[in-house]
Amino acid sequence: MTMDRRRFLGMSLAAGAAAATPRWAMSQASQLPDRVLQGREMALKTPITTTKLYDNVYALQGAGGNMALQTGKDGLVLIDSSFSTSVPKVKEAIAAISKDSPDALINTHWHYDHTDGNEGMHAAGFSIFAHQKTRERMATPQSIAFFHIEMPASPDAALPSITFTDSMQAWHNGDSLDLVHFDPAHTDTDIYIHFHKANVLHMGDTWFNGFYPFIDEATGGRIGGMIDAAQKGLSIADNQTKIIPGHGPLGNKADLQRCHDMLSAIRDKVAALKASGASEQEAVAKKPTADFDASWGKGMFNGDVFTGIVYRTV
Ligand SMILES: [Zn+2]
């Protein structure tokens, strides 16, 4: 993002967004929810696997959300930062690919399994880009009610310092990148990143490849937005596009289509039940996900739990 950085930095400095303030990260660990500490623990034991997607674009996968890396003389672009405890492993994985300098870290959304490594990556020289709501949510305490998580505000050094509200384009390392906000989907902070020349699309957590997705109803997520996001991804992709989900294996347009069709079918059934006056419990008892549970219900959630999420966000 070298070309645009001055302009965007100028804008955010004018708004006071990038003012320097003392770090207080160390005092924060004791306030972190158990689930975050467990994620950090798991990340300590989880290696990072690297998959080459194009001459200078790679997927990096570990304990947190799936990451992507673009290399080149303009500097490294990293998408998402996993857990803080992954940072040394991510740096090693990057060093094994490239000696280019750090430049931009782009967050797909605010969740800690995609942003907990921000502070470490910022210290390594990355400027952090994200949707404005990602910064707003990270800068203030948040609840993820479904998992009973009370997230404290992130340290200042972890916050995105360059933000946008709708979309942003960047020309970097011989490619053009679109960063575009989805309407509320998995949260209200989601963006996709599309590398045009490399033909790589990072969907963030609007796509869980192969299992029922988490939809964070407490921070703006909704099933209709997940379906719209999948549709948006399908409209961008062609049959050769390499698509990176927030979680799960790397995929392609046919995989994203299958997920879209599953989400739509379940949404329609649950919406009809809700419209007919069924309570959440009654809707769950009707097993509206039955046709899909064998393929999709063996990941994070079974069909009953996912039906509840759909019911509450439809
Ligand atoms: Zn997420």
Tab-separated table of N, CA and C in Angstrom, residues 9 72 77 98 108 134 155 186 192 204 231 250 263 285 287 291 311:
chain	number	residue	atom	x	y	z
A	9	LEU	N	-2.814	7.793	5.643
A	9	LEU	CA	-2.294	8.208	6.940
A	9	LEU	C	-2.650	9.658	7.203
A	72	GLY	N	6.738	-8.818	-2.403
A	72	GLY	CA	7.181	-7.978	-3.514
A	72	GLY	C	7.965	-6.776	-3.040
A	77	VAL	N	2.302	-7.525	2.193
A	77	VAL	CA	0.924	-7.310	2.646
A	77	VAL	C	0.468	-8.605	3.313
A	98	SER	N	10.189	-14.945	1.947
A	98	SER	CA	10.521	-13.623	1.420
A	98	SER	C	11.397	-12.820	2.372
A	108	THR	N	-9.548	-8.626	8.312
A	108	THR	CA	-10.833	-8.894	7.648
A	108	THR	C	-12.024	-8.490	8.516
A	134	THR	N	-14.146	-2.028	12.511
A	134	THR	CA	-13.180	-2.934	13.150
A	134	THR	C	-12.393	-2.157	14.194
A	155	PRO	N	-5.065	-3.073	23.001
A	155	PRO	CA	-4.055	-2.035	23.189
A	155	PRO	C	-3.974	-1.130	21.957
A	186	HIS	N	-21.093	-11.854	9.025
A	186	HIS	CA	-20.583	-12.586	10.192
A	186	HIS	C	-20.516	-11.636	11.397
A	192	TYR	N	-13.981	-8.035	2.294
A	192	TYR	CA	-13.222	-9.003	1.496
A	192	TYR	C	-12.014	-8.296	0.902
A	204	GLY	N	-12.622	-13.635	4.495
A	204	GLY	CA	-12.746	-13.482	5.945
A	204	GLY	C	-13.747	-14.498	6.492
A	231	GLN	N	-22.989	-14.532	-2.067
A	231	GLN	CA	-23.394	-14.127	-3.417
A	231	GLN	C	-22.398	-13.123	-4.006
A	250	LEU	N	-8.775	-24.176	2.041
A	250	LEU	CA	-8.864	-23.279	0.893
A	250	LEU	C	-9.865	-23.867	-0.102
A	263	LEU	N	-26.744	-22.383	3.109
A	263	LEU	CA	-27.219	-21.278	3.962
A	263	LEU	C	-28.611	-20.819	3.525
A	285	ALA	N	-36.655	-28.132	17.108
A	285	ALA	CA	-37.241	-29.482	17.172
A	285	ALA	C	-37.680	-29.983	15.803
A	287	LYS	N	-35.985	-29.754	13.135
A	287	LYS	CA	-34.765	-30.192	12.430
A	287	LYS	C	-34.657	-29.637	11.000
A	291	ASP	N	-31.150	-32.176	6.256
A	291	ASP	CA	-30.561	-32.580	4.966
A	291	ASP	C	-29.068	-32.265	4.892
A	311	TYR	N	-32.238	-18.746	13.540
A	311	TYR	CA	-33.535	-18.267	14.042
A	311	TYR	C	-33.397	-16.861	14.624
